[in-house]
PDB file of C-alpha atoms in Angstrom:
ATOM      1  CA  UNK Y   1     -11.353   7.011 -21.290  1.00 66.00           C
ATOM      2  CA  UNK Y   2     -10.815  10.549 -20.094  1.00 74.00           C
ATOM      3  CA  UNK Y   3      -8.726  10.329 -16.897  1.00 83.00           C
ATOM      4  CA  UNK Y   4      -5.677   8.542 -15.595  1.00 82.00           C
ATOM      5  CA  UNK Y   5      -7.818   7.019 -12.845  1.00 82.00           C
ATOM      6  CA  UNK Y   6      -9.997   5.348 -15.504  1.00 85.00           C
ATOM      7  CA  UNK Y   7      -6.856   4.117 -17.269  1.00 87.00           C
ATOM      8  CA  UNK Y   8      -5.566   2.741 -13.962  1.00 85.00           C
ATOM      9  CA  UNK Y   9      -8.794   0.827 -13.283  1.00 84.00           C
ATOM     10  CA  UNK Y  10      -8.849  -0.584 -16.816  1.00 87.00           C
ATOM     11  CA  UNK Y  11      -5.238  -1.788 -16.664  1.00 89.00           C
ATOM     12  CA  UNK Y  12      -5.683  -3.390 -13.248  1.00 86.00           C
ATOM     13  CA  UNK Y  13      -8.688  -5.314 -14.515  1.00 85.00           C
ATOM     14  CA  UNK Y  14      -6.935  -6.457 -17.684  1.00 88.00           C
ATOM     15  CA  UNK Y  15      -3.513  -7.174 -16.170  1.00 88.00           C
ATOM     16  CA  UNK Y  16      -3.898 -10.946 -15.582  1.00 87.00           C
ATOM     17  CA  UNK Y  17      -4.924 -11.548 -19.216  1.00 89.00           C
ATOM     18  CA  UNK Y  18      -2.288  -9.359 -20.897  1.00 91.00           C
ATOM     19  CA  UNK Y  19       0.589 -10.793 -22.927  1.00 92.00           C
ATOM     20  CA  UNK Y  20       4.077 -10.353 -21.372  1.00 92.00           C
ATOM     21  CA  UNK Y  21       4.961  -7.285 -23.454  1.00 92.00           C
ATOM     22  CA  UNK Y  22       1.591  -5.675 -22.785  1.00 92.00           C
ATOM     23  CA  UNK Y  23       1.984  -6.409 -19.081  1.00 91.00           C
ATOM     24  CA  UNK Y  24       5.329  -4.605 -19.069  1.00 91.00           C
ATOM     25  CA  UNK Y  25       3.730  -1.575 -20.714  1.00 92.00           C
ATOM     26  CA  UNK Y  26       0.876  -1.612 -18.207  1.00 90.00           C
ATOM     27  CA  UNK Y  27       3.338  -1.862 -15.319  1.00 90.00           C
ATOM     28  CA  UNK Y  28       5.243   1.207 -16.549  1.00 88.00           C
ATOM     29  CA  UNK Y  29       2.014   3.196 -16.905  1.00 89.00           C
ATOM     30  CA  UNK Y  30       0.780   2.174 -13.456  1.00 87.00           C
ATOM     31  CA  UNK Y  31       3.997   2.443 -11.496  1.00 83.00           C
ATOM     32  CA  UNK Y  32       5.508   5.529 -13.130  1.00 83.00           C
ATOM     33  CA  UNK Y  33       2.902   7.897 -14.607  1.00 84.00           C
ATOM     34  CA  UNK Y  34       5.192  10.839 -13.823  1.00 80.00           C
ATOM     35  CA  UNK Y  35       8.014   9.404 -15.898  1.00 82.00           C
ATOM     36  CA  UNK Y  36       5.676   8.502 -18.739  1.00 85.00           C
ATOM     37  CA  UNK Y  37       4.371  12.058 -18.797  1.00 84.00           C
ATOM     38  CA  UNK Y  38       7.890  13.277 -19.563  1.00 81.00           C
ATOM     39  CA  UNK Y  39       9.208  10.536 -21.859  1.00 86.00           C
ATOM     40  CA  UNK Y  40       9.126  10.190 -25.621  1.00 88.00           C
ATOM     41  CA  UNK Y  41       7.629   7.088 -27.205  1.00 91.00           C
ATOM     42  CA  UNK Y  42      11.142   5.766 -27.863  1.00 91.00           C
ATOM     43  CA  UNK Y  43      12.140   6.226 -24.212  1.00 89.00           C
ATOM     44  CA  UNK Y  44       9.003   4.542 -22.859  1.00 90.00           C
ATOM     45  CA  UNK Y  45       9.404   1.659 -25.319  1.00 91.00           C
ATOM     46  CA  UNK Y  46      12.956   1.152 -24.049  1.00 91.00           C
ATOM     47  CA  UNK Y  47      11.838   1.199 -20.397  1.00 89.00           C
ATOM     48  CA  UNK Y  48       9.068  -1.328 -21.117  1.00 90.00           C
ATOM     49  CA  UNK Y  49      11.292  -3.495 -23.325  1.00 92.00           C
ATOM     50  CA  UNK Y  50       8.961  -3.353 -26.329  1.00 92.00           C
ATOM     51  CA  UNK Y  51       8.857  -1.841 -29.822  1.00 92.00           C
ATOM     52  CA  UNK Y  52       7.375   1.607 -30.370  1.00 91.00           C
ATOM     53  CA  UNK Y  53       4.679   0.037 -32.517  1.00 92.00           C
ATOM     54  CA  UNK Y  54       3.656  -2.090 -29.538  1.00 92.00           C
ATOM     55  CA  UNK Y  55       2.962   1.061 -27.552  1.00 91.00           C
ATOM     56  CA  UNK Y  56       0.786   2.422 -30.356  1.00 91.00           C
ATOM     57  CA  UNK Y  57      -1.173  -0.830 -30.578  1.00 92.00           C
ATOM     58  CA  UNK Y  58      -1.544  -0.909 -26.804  1.00 91.00           C
ATOM     59  CA  UNK Y  59      -3.056   2.571 -26.774  1.00 90.00           C
ATOM     60  CA  UNK Y  60      -5.399   1.641 -29.620  1.00 91.00           C
ATOM     61  CA  UNK Y  61      -6.494  -1.486 -27.755  1.00 92.00           C
ATOM     62  CA  UNK Y  62      -7.575   0.793 -24.903  1.00 89.00           C
ATOM     63  CA  UNK Y  63      -9.572   2.998 -27.247  1.00 89.00           C
ATOM     64  CA  UNK Y  64      -7.029   5.829 -27.240  1.00 89.00           C
ATOM     65  CA  UNK Y  65      -5.582   7.701 -30.211  1.00 87.00           C
ATOM     66  CA  UNK Y  66      -2.010   6.508 -30.021  1.00 88.00           C
ATOM     67  CA  UNK Y  67       0.825   7.138 -27.574  1.00 89.00           C
ATOM     68  CA  UNK Y  68       0.194  10.912 -27.242  1.00 90.00           C
ATOM     69  CA  UNK Y  69      -3.193  10.139 -25.674  1.00 90.00           C
ATOM     70  CA  UNK Y  70      -1.480   7.970 -23.037  1.00 88.00           C
ATOM     71  CA  UNK Y  71       0.978  10.773 -22.317  1.00 87.00           C
ATOM     72  CA  UNK Y  72      -1.862  13.289 -21.996  1.00 87.00           C
ATOM     73  CA  UNK Y  73      -3.583  11.175 -19.346  1.00 87.00           C
ATOM     74  CA  UNK Y  74      -0.339  10.871 -17.396  1.00 84.00           C
ATOM     75  CA  UNK Y  75       0.379  14.617 -17.697  1.00 81.00           C
ATOM     76  CA  UNK Y  76      -3.104  15.513 -16.478  1.00 79.00           C
ATOM     77  CA  UNK Y  77      -2.526  13.184 -13.533  1.00 75.00           C
ATOM     78  CA  UNK Y  78       0.863  14.739 -12.858  1.00 71.00           C
ATOM     79  CA  UNK Y  79      -0.503  18.285 -12.897  1.00 64.00           C
ATOM     80  CA  UNK Y  80      -2.996  17.393 -10.202  1.00 58.00           C
ATOM     81  CA  UNK Y  81      -0.306  16.339  -7.718  1.00 54.00           C
ATOM     82  CA  UNK Y  82       2.650  18.004  -6.072  1.00 42.00           C
ATOM     83  CA  UNK Y  83       5.596  18.004  -8.452  1.00 43.00           C
ATOM     84  CA  UNK Y  84       8.460  16.188  -6.761  1.00 42.00           C
ATOM     85  CA  UNK Y  85      10.531  15.476  -9.867  1.00 41.00           C
ATOM     86  CA  UNK Y  86      13.569  17.317  -8.497  1.00 45.00           C
ATOM     87  CA  UNK Y  87      13.612  15.692  -5.052  1.00 46.00           C
ATOM     88  CA  UNK Y  88      16.422  13.264  -5.877  1.00 46.00           C
ATOM     89  CA  UNK Y  89      18.635  16.018  -7.316  1.00 49.00           C
ATOM     90  CA  UNK Y  90      18.131  18.094  -4.178  1.00 46.00           C
ATOM     91  CA  UNK Y  91      19.010  15.159  -1.949  1.00 46.00           C
ATOM     92  CA  UNK Y  92      22.091  14.240  -3.963  1.00 49.00           C
ATOM     93  CA  UNK Y  93      23.443  17.786  -3.725  1.00 53.00           C
ATOM     94  CA  UNK Y  94      23.537  17.589   0.072  1.00 47.00           C
ATOM     95  CA  UNK Y  95      26.493  16.144   1.965  1.00 47.00           C
ATOM     96  CA  UNK Y  96      27.187  15.546   5.631  1.00 51.00           C
ATOM     97  CA  UNK Y  97      24.998  14.435   8.510  1.00 52.00           C
ATOM     98  CA  UNK Y  98      23.068  17.695   8.936  1.00 57.00           C
ATOM     99  CA  UNK Y  99      22.255  17.787   5.235  1.00 75.00           C
ATOM    100  CA  UNK Y 100      21.204  14.133   5.260  1.00 74.00           C
ATOM    101  CA  UNK Y 101      18.830  14.817   8.155  1.00 79.00           C
ATOM    102  CA  UNK Y 102      17.330  17.746   6.255  1.00 81.00           C
ATOM    103  CA  UNK Y 103      16.980  15.718   3.085  1.00 80.00           C
ATOM    104  CA  UNK Y 104      15.268  12.827   4.875  1.00 82.00           C
ATOM    105  CA  UNK Y 105      12.922  15.162   6.749  1.00 84.00           C
ATOM    106  CA  UNK Y 106      11.907  16.999   3.589  1.00 84.00           C
ATOM    107  CA  UNK Y 107      11.504  13.759   1.661  1.00 84.00           C
ATOM    108  CA  UNK Y 108       9.383  12.052   4.307  1.00 87.00           C
ATOM    109  CA  UNK Y 109       7.135  15.110   4.581  1.00 89.00           C
ATOM    110  CA  UNK Y 110       6.579  14.922   0.830  1.00 88.00           C
ATOM    111  CA  UNK Y 111       5.869  11.187   1.055  1.00 89.00           C
ATOM    112  CA  UNK Y 112       3.302  11.712   3.798  1.00 92.00           C
ATOM    113  CA  UNK Y 113       1.597  14.580   1.991  1.00 90.00           C
ATOM    114  CA  UNK Y 114       1.292  12.735  -1.296  1.00 89.00           C
ATOM    115  CA  UNK Y 115       0.141   9.478   0.290  1.00 91.00           C
ATOM    116  CA  UNK Y 116      -2.571  10.993   2.465  1.00 92.00           C
ATOM    117  CA  UNK Y 117      -3.746  13.164  -0.436  1.00 89.00           C
ATOM    118  CA  UNK Y 118      -4.365   9.983  -2.446  1.00 88.00           C
ATOM    119  CA  UNK Y 119      -6.666   8.448   0.164  1.00 92.00           C
ATOM    120  CA  UNK Y 120     -10.298   9.035  -0.707  1.00 91.00           C
ATOM    121  CA  UNK Y 121     -12.715   9.656   2.149  1.00 93.00           C
ATOM    122  CA  UNK Y 122     -15.087   6.900   1.030  1.00 94.00           C
ATOM    123  CA  UNK Y 123     -12.264   4.324   0.881  1.00 95.00           C
ATOM    124  CA  UNK Y 124     -10.971   5.408   4.279  1.00 96.00           C
ATOM    125  CA  UNK Y 125     -14.400   5.261   5.903  1.00 96.00           C
ATOM    126  CA  UNK Y 126     -14.999   1.820   4.415  1.00 96.00           C
ATOM    127  CA  UNK Y 127     -11.652   0.492   5.678  1.00 96.00           C
ATOM    128  CA  UNK Y 128     -12.204   1.849   9.193  1.00 96.00           C
ATOM    129  CA  UNK Y 129     -15.738   0.460   9.336  1.00 96.00           C
ATOM    130  CA  UNK Y 130     -14.523  -2.900   8.073  1.00 96.00           C
ATOM    131  CA  UNK Y 131     -11.674  -3.141  10.606  1.00 97.00           C
ATOM    132  CA  UNK Y 132     -13.983  -2.075  13.423  1.00 95.00           C
ATOM    133  CA  UNK Y 133     -16.991  -4.256  12.652  1.00 95.00           C
ATOM    134  CA  UNK Y 134     -15.559  -7.429  11.073  1.00 96.00           C
ATOM    135  CA  UNK Y 135     -15.855 -10.512  13.284  1.00 95.00           C
ATOM    136  CA  UNK Y 136     -12.090 -11.082  12.996  1.00 96.00           C
ATOM    137  CA  UNK Y 137      -9.165  -9.187  11.496  1.00 97.00           C
ATOM    138  CA  UNK Y 138      -6.115 -10.875   9.946  1.00 97.00           C
ATOM    139  CA  UNK Y 139      -2.984  -8.907   9.052  1.00 97.00           C
ATOM    140  CA  UNK Y 140      -0.115 -10.156   6.892  1.00 96.00           C
ATOM    141  CA  UNK Y 141       3.157  -8.621   5.751  1.00 95.00           C
ATOM    142  CA  UNK Y 142       6.503 -10.341   5.154  1.00 92.00           C
ATOM    143  CA  UNK Y 143      10.168  -9.437   4.937  1.00 90.00           C
ATOM    144  CA  UNK Y 144      10.506  -5.632   5.067  1.00 92.00           C
ATOM    145  CA  UNK Y 145       6.740  -5.274   5.595  1.00 94.00           C
ATOM    146  CA  UNK Y 146       6.659  -7.654   8.573  1.00 94.00           C
ATOM    147  CA  UNK Y 147       7.188  -4.847  11.137  1.00 95.00           C
ATOM    148  CA  UNK Y 148       4.247  -2.927   9.649  1.00 96.00           C
ATOM    149  CA  UNK Y 149       1.991  -5.978   9.921  1.00 95.00           C
ATOM    150  CA  UNK Y 150       3.149  -6.540  13.492  1.00 95.00           C
ATOM    151  CA  UNK Y 151       2.520  -2.901  14.414  1.00 95.00           C
ATOM    152  CA  UNK Y 152      -0.957  -2.809  12.871  1.00 96.00           C
ATOM    153  CA  UNK Y 153      -1.876  -6.116  14.542  1.00 96.00           C
ATOM    154  CA  UNK Y 154      -0.606  -4.880  17.901  1.00 93.00           C
ATOM    155  CA  UNK Y 155      -2.462  -1.565  17.707  1.00 94.00           C
ATOM    156  CA  UNK Y 156      -5.726  -3.137  16.562  1.00 94.00           C
ATOM    157  CA  UNK Y 157      -5.518  -5.689  19.387  1.00 92.00           C
ATOM    158  CA  UNK Y 158      -5.442  -2.792  21.840  1.00 89.00           C
ATOM    159  CA  UNK Y 159      -8.820  -1.503  20.687  1.00 87.00           C
ATOM    160  CA  UNK Y 160     -10.736  -4.611  19.579  1.00 90.00           C
ATOM    161  CA  UNK Y 161     -10.723  -8.379  19.920  1.00 90.00           C
ATOM    162  CA  UNK Y 162     -10.078 -11.163  17.418  1.00 92.00           C
ATOM    163  CA  UNK Y 163      -7.007  -9.764  15.658  1.00 95.00           C
ATOM    164  CA  UNK Y 164      -4.386 -12.183  14.325  1.00 93.00           C
ATOM    165  CA  UNK Y 165      -1.108 -11.688  12.486  1.00 93.00           C
ATOM    166  CA  UNK Y 166      -0.615 -14.256   9.726  1.00 91.00           C
ATOM    167  CA  UNK Y 167       3.000 -15.418   9.673  1.00 85.00           C
ATOM    168  CA  UNK Y 168       4.549 -18.332   7.738  1.00 81.00           C
ATOM    169  CA  UNK Y 169       7.531 -18.118  10.081  1.00 71.00           C
ATOM    170  CA  UNK Y 170       5.402 -19.609  12.846  1.00 63.00           C
ATOM    171  CA  UNK Y 171       5.119 -22.850  10.854  1.00 68.00           C
ATOM    172  CA  UNK Y 172       1.320 -22.703  10.920  1.00 76.00           C
ATOM    173  CA  UNK Y 173       0.724 -20.728   7.726  1.00 81.00           C
ATOM    174  CA  UNK Y 174      -1.635 -23.239   6.089  1.00 84.00           C
ATOM    175  CA  UNK Y 175      -3.449 -23.796   9.383  1.00 83.00           C
ATOM    176  CA  UNK Y 176      -3.966 -20.052   9.806  1.00 86.00           C
ATOM    177  CA  UNK Y 177      -5.367 -19.718   6.289  1.00 88.00           C
ATOM    178  CA  UNK Y 178      -7.589 -22.752   6.790  1.00 88.00           C
ATOM    179  CA  UNK Y 179      -9.171 -21.141   9.838  1.00 88.00           C
ATOM    180  CA  UNK Y 180      -9.949 -17.755   8.243  1.00 93.00           C
ATOM    181  CA  UNK Y 181     -13.389 -16.512   9.262  1.00 93.00           C
ATOM    182  CA  UNK Y 182     -15.443 -15.682   6.111  1.00 94.00           C
ATOM    183  CA  UNK Y 183     -17.052 -12.825   8.074  1.00 96.00           C
ATOM    184  CA  UNK Y 184     -13.634 -11.351   8.829  1.00 96.00           C
ATOM    185  CA  UNK Y 185     -11.299  -8.860   7.179  1.00 97.00           C
ATOM    186  CA  UNK Y 186      -7.829  -9.499   5.734  1.00 97.00           C
ATOM    187  CA  UNK Y 187      -5.175  -6.769   5.507  1.00 97.00           C
ATOM    188  CA  UNK Y 188      -2.180  -7.425   3.229  1.00 97.00           C
ATOM    189  CA  UNK Y 189       0.975  -5.293   3.273  1.00 96.00           C
ATOM    190  CA  UNK Y 190       3.580  -5.613   0.532  1.00 95.00           C
ATOM    191  CA  UNK Y 191       5.823  -3.459  -1.649  1.00 91.00           C
ATOM    192  CA  UNK Y 192       7.898  -4.203  -4.718  1.00 85.00           C
ATOM    193  CA  UNK Y 193       9.215  -6.927  -4.912  1.00 82.00           C
ATOM    194  CA  UNK Y 194       5.945  -8.403  -3.722  1.00 89.00           C
ATOM    195  CA  UNK Y 195       6.172 -11.508  -1.551  1.00 90.00           C
ATOM    196  CA  UNK Y 196       4.415 -14.449  -3.193  1.00 90.00           C
ATOM    197  CA  UNK Y 197       2.929 -15.793   0.054  1.00 91.00           C
ATOM    198  CA  UNK Y 198       1.281 -12.447   0.787  1.00 93.00           C
ATOM    199  CA  UNK Y 199      -0.295 -12.299  -2.666  1.00 93.00           C
ATOM    200  CA  UNK Y 200      -1.504 -15.906  -2.463  1.00 93.00           C
ATOM    201  CA  UNK Y 201      -2.888 -15.405   1.040  1.00 94.00           C
ATOM    202  CA  UNK Y 202      -4.836 -12.310  -0.014  1.00 95.00           C
ATOM    203  CA  UNK Y 203      -6.188 -14.191  -3.022  1.00 94.00           C
ATOM    204  CA  UNK Y 204      -7.284 -17.047  -0.760  1.00 94.00           C
ATOM    205  CA  UNK Y 205      -8.939 -14.621   1.674  1.00 95.00           C
ATOM    206  CA  UNK Y 206     -10.869 -13.006  -1.165  1.00 95.00           C
ATOM    207  CA  UNK Y 207     -12.018 -16.409  -2.429  1.00 94.00           C
ATOM    208  CA  UNK Y 208     -13.214 -17.241   1.102  1.00 94.00           C
ATOM    209  CA  UNK Y 209     -15.361 -14.104   1.084  1.00 95.00           C
ATOM    210  CA  UNK Y 210     -13.415 -11.961   3.553  1.00 96.00           C
ATOM    211  CA  UNK Y 211     -13.312  -8.190   3.148  1.00 97.00           C
ATOM    212  CA  UNK Y 212      -9.850  -7.350   1.807  1.00 97.00           C
ATOM    213  CA  UNK Y 213      -7.645  -4.297   2.341  1.00 97.00           C
ATOM    214  CA  UNK Y 214      -4.197  -3.683   0.832  1.00 96.00           C
ATOM    215  CA  UNK Y 215      -1.410  -1.319   1.874  1.00 97.00           C
ATOM    216  CA  UNK Y 216       1.001  -1.206  -1.053  1.00 94.00           C
ATOM    217  CA  UNK Y 217       3.193   1.092  -3.133  1.00 90.00           C
ATOM    218  CA  UNK Y 218       1.622   1.573  -6.557  1.00 86.00           C
ATOM    219  CA  UNK Y 219      -1.270   0.528  -8.823  1.00 86.00           C
ATOM    220  CA  UNK Y 220       0.857  -2.104 -10.566  1.00 83.00           C
ATOM    221  CA  UNK Y 221       0.953  -4.100  -7.327  1.00 88.00           C
ATOM    222  CA  UNK Y 222      -0.758  -7.510  -7.589  1.00 89.00           C
ATOM    223  CA  UNK Y 223      -2.483  -6.693  -4.303  1.00 93.00           C
ATOM    224  CA  UNK Y 224      -4.378  -3.858  -6.002  1.00 90.00           C
ATOM    225  CA  UNK Y 225      -6.413  -6.147  -8.245  1.00 88.00           C
ATOM    226  CA  UNK Y 226      -7.346  -8.404  -5.321  1.00 91.00           C
ATOM    227  CA  UNK Y 227      -8.254  -5.975  -2.554  1.00 94.00           C
ATOM    228  CA  UNK Y 228     -11.654  -4.369  -2.060  1.00 95.00           C
ATOM    229  CA  UNK Y 229      -9.879  -1.260  -0.759  1.00 95.00           C
ATOM    230  CA  UNK Y 230      -6.294  -0.300  -1.623  1.00 95.00           C
ATOM    231  CA  UNK Y 231      -4.147   2.494  -0.219  1.00 96.00           C
ATOM    232  CA  UNK Y 232      -1.115   3.493  -2.307  1.00 94.00           C
ATOM    233  CA  UNK Y 233       1.675   4.736  -0.043  1.00 94.00           C
ATOM    234  CA  UNK Y 234       4.976   6.344  -1.031  1.00 89.00           C
ATOM    235  CA  UNK Y 235       8.121   4.327  -0.354  1.00 89.00           C
ATOM    236  CA  UNK Y 236      10.857   6.295  -2.131  1.00 83.00           C
ATOM    237  CA  UNK Y 237      13.795   7.156   0.086  1.00 78.00           C
ATOM    238  CA  UNK Y 238      16.667   9.597  -0.130  1.00 75.00           C
ATOM    239  CA  UNK Y 239      19.051   6.708  -0.831  1.00 67.00           C
ATOM    240  CA  UNK Y 240      18.545   3.263  -2.362  1.00 66.00           C
ATOM    241  CA  UNK Y 241      16.820   2.165   0.863  1.00 75.00           C
ATOM    242  CA  UNK Y 242      13.045   2.285   0.614  1.00 83.00           C
ATOM    243  CA  UNK Y 243      11.086   4.118   3.287  1.00 89.00           C
ATOM    244  CA  UNK Y 244       8.202   2.674   5.288  1.00 93.00           C
ATOM    245  CA  UNK Y 245       7.482   5.815   7.312  1.00 93.00           C
ATOM    246  CA  UNK Y 246       4.129   6.376   5.614  1.00 94.00           C
ATOM    247  CA  UNK Y 247       3.096   2.763   6.263  1.00 96.00           C
ATOM    248  CA  UNK Y 248       3.821   3.263   9.973  1.00 95.00           C
ATOM    249  CA  UNK Y 249       1.796   6.470  10.022  1.00 95.00           C
ATOM    250  CA  UNK Y 250      -1.180   4.940   8.209  1.00 96.00           C
ATOM    251  CA  UNK Y 251      -1.164   1.899  10.525  1.00 96.00           C
ATOM    252  CA  UNK Y 252      -1.293   4.190  13.557  1.00 95.00           C
ATOM    253  CA  UNK Y 253      -3.992   6.372  12.023  1.00 95.00           C
ATOM    254  CA  UNK Y 254      -6.120   3.374  11.054  1.00 95.00           C
ATOM    255  CA  UNK Y 255      -5.972   1.943  14.567  1.00 94.00           C
ATOM    256  CA  UNK Y 256      -6.856   5.340  16.059  1.00 93.00           C
ATOM    257  CA  UNK Y 257      -9.801   5.707  13.677  1.00 94.00           C
ATOM    258  CA  UNK Y 258     -11.025   2.208  14.579  1.00 94.00           C
ATOM    259  CA  UNK Y 259     -10.840   3.096  18.281  1.00 91.00           C
ATOM    260  CA  UNK Y 260     -12.876   6.262  17.675  1.00 91.00           C
ATOM    261  CA  UNK Y 261     -15.400   4.303  15.612  1.00 91.00           C
ATOM    262  CA  UNK Y 262     -15.878   1.750  18.387  1.00 87.00           C
ATOM    263  CA  UNK Y 263     -16.084   4.383  21.120  1.00 82.00           C
ATOM    264  CA  UNK Y 264     -16.820   2.905  24.548  1.00 65.00           C
ATOM    265  CA  UNK Y 265     -16.068  -0.627  23.338  1.00 67.00           C
ATOM    266  CA  UNK Y 266     -12.474   0.381  22.593  1.00 60.00           C
ATOM    267  CA  UNK Y 267     -12.194   2.182  25.916  1.00 65.00           C
ATOM    268  CA  UNK Y 268     -13.194  -0.987  27.739  1.00 69.00           C
ATOM    269  CA  UNK Y 269     -10.591  -3.025  25.825  1.00 68.00           C
ATOM    270  CA  UNK Y 270      -7.898  -0.497  26.743  1.00 64.00           C
ATOM    271  CA  UNK Y 271      -8.865  -0.603  30.423  1.00 70.00           C
ATOM    272  CA  UNK Y 272      -8.601  -4.396  30.442  1.00 66.00           C
ATOM    273  CA  UNK Y 273      -5.198  -4.196  28.736  1.00 65.00           C
ATOM    274  CA  UNK Y 274      -3.894  -1.683  31.275  1.00 68.00           C
ATOM    275  CA  UNK Y 275      -4.980  -3.879  34.175  1.00 68.00           C
ATOM    276  CA  UNK Y 276      -3.267  -6.931  32.690  1.00 62.00           C
ATOM    277  CA  UNK Y 277      -0.079  -4.961  32.056  1.00 64.00           C
ATOM    278  CA  UNK Y 278      -0.064  -3.860  35.657  1.00 70.00           C
ATOM    279  CA  UNK Y 279      -0.842  -7.321  37.035  1.00 63.00           C
ATOM    280  CA  UNK Y 280       2.002  -8.922  35.079  1.00 62.00           C
ATOM    281  CA  UNK Y 281       4.488  -6.074  35.645  1.00 62.00           C
ATOM    282  CA  UNK Y 282       5.155  -5.815  31.903  1.00 62.00           C
ATOM    283  CA  UNK Y 283       6.875  -2.425  32.109  1.00 67.00           C
ATOM    284  CA  UNK Y 284       9.940  -1.547  34.143  1.00 62.00           C
ATOM    285  CA  UNK Y 285       9.366   0.712  37.144  1.00 68.00           C
ATOM    286  CA  UNK Y 286      11.906   2.209  39.533  1.00 55.00           C
TER     287      UNK Y 286
END
């Protein structure tokens, strides 16, 4: 095992079978490689709630030479990305509205840069092709992620047919899952703390044979081990409130890419939509 990416794949595959203490260690390694790269074995053991010896055994189980080998993988990973360790200190030093605006702007730019840099071209092309060519597309996100699911559903409906938002709030959750088209695609959106219904729905979609795509926050997400394609998007905010700006951007970019992939088919859908909007006077006009 020579890279953090290989470690990530191994931990995601093993996660369901790990003992509770091992799962906590894996979660720390997946969700916070930057912190692990800078922590001592005692500090990481405290964060994971395990003994130091447990960390050593965990590394050995993975074929690594103790805790230093885990740290090396995380440091190599860290060196390959923009170093944003000081972003919270910079934000905390600012006061007043103008400073808050500047802090948010800088932070969101960093979030966007890091998130898009993580997206591999092959994964992106596969997701766009899947969303464009699947017989049906289902999108699900709950609680804070519900607006993202609604936005992605709305935008995809503009450029293709057979798009449905899965929502337990409608009282037809089981009925919607029962009617999933095995030739379709299922998009799940969730961030920590992950909503149980979203995880179960994605698992059901995968069992039914649908192509699965996840928009989530880090490799420790339960969505990551279920989805065929996963995009890890930054959610850290300047304050305790988590940011979904990157999720909004990716939803818009995905829908645009699907429209470009479909070409004239998308154009025809948009023309039909515009005519209906005009016929029903959907928008206010003086």
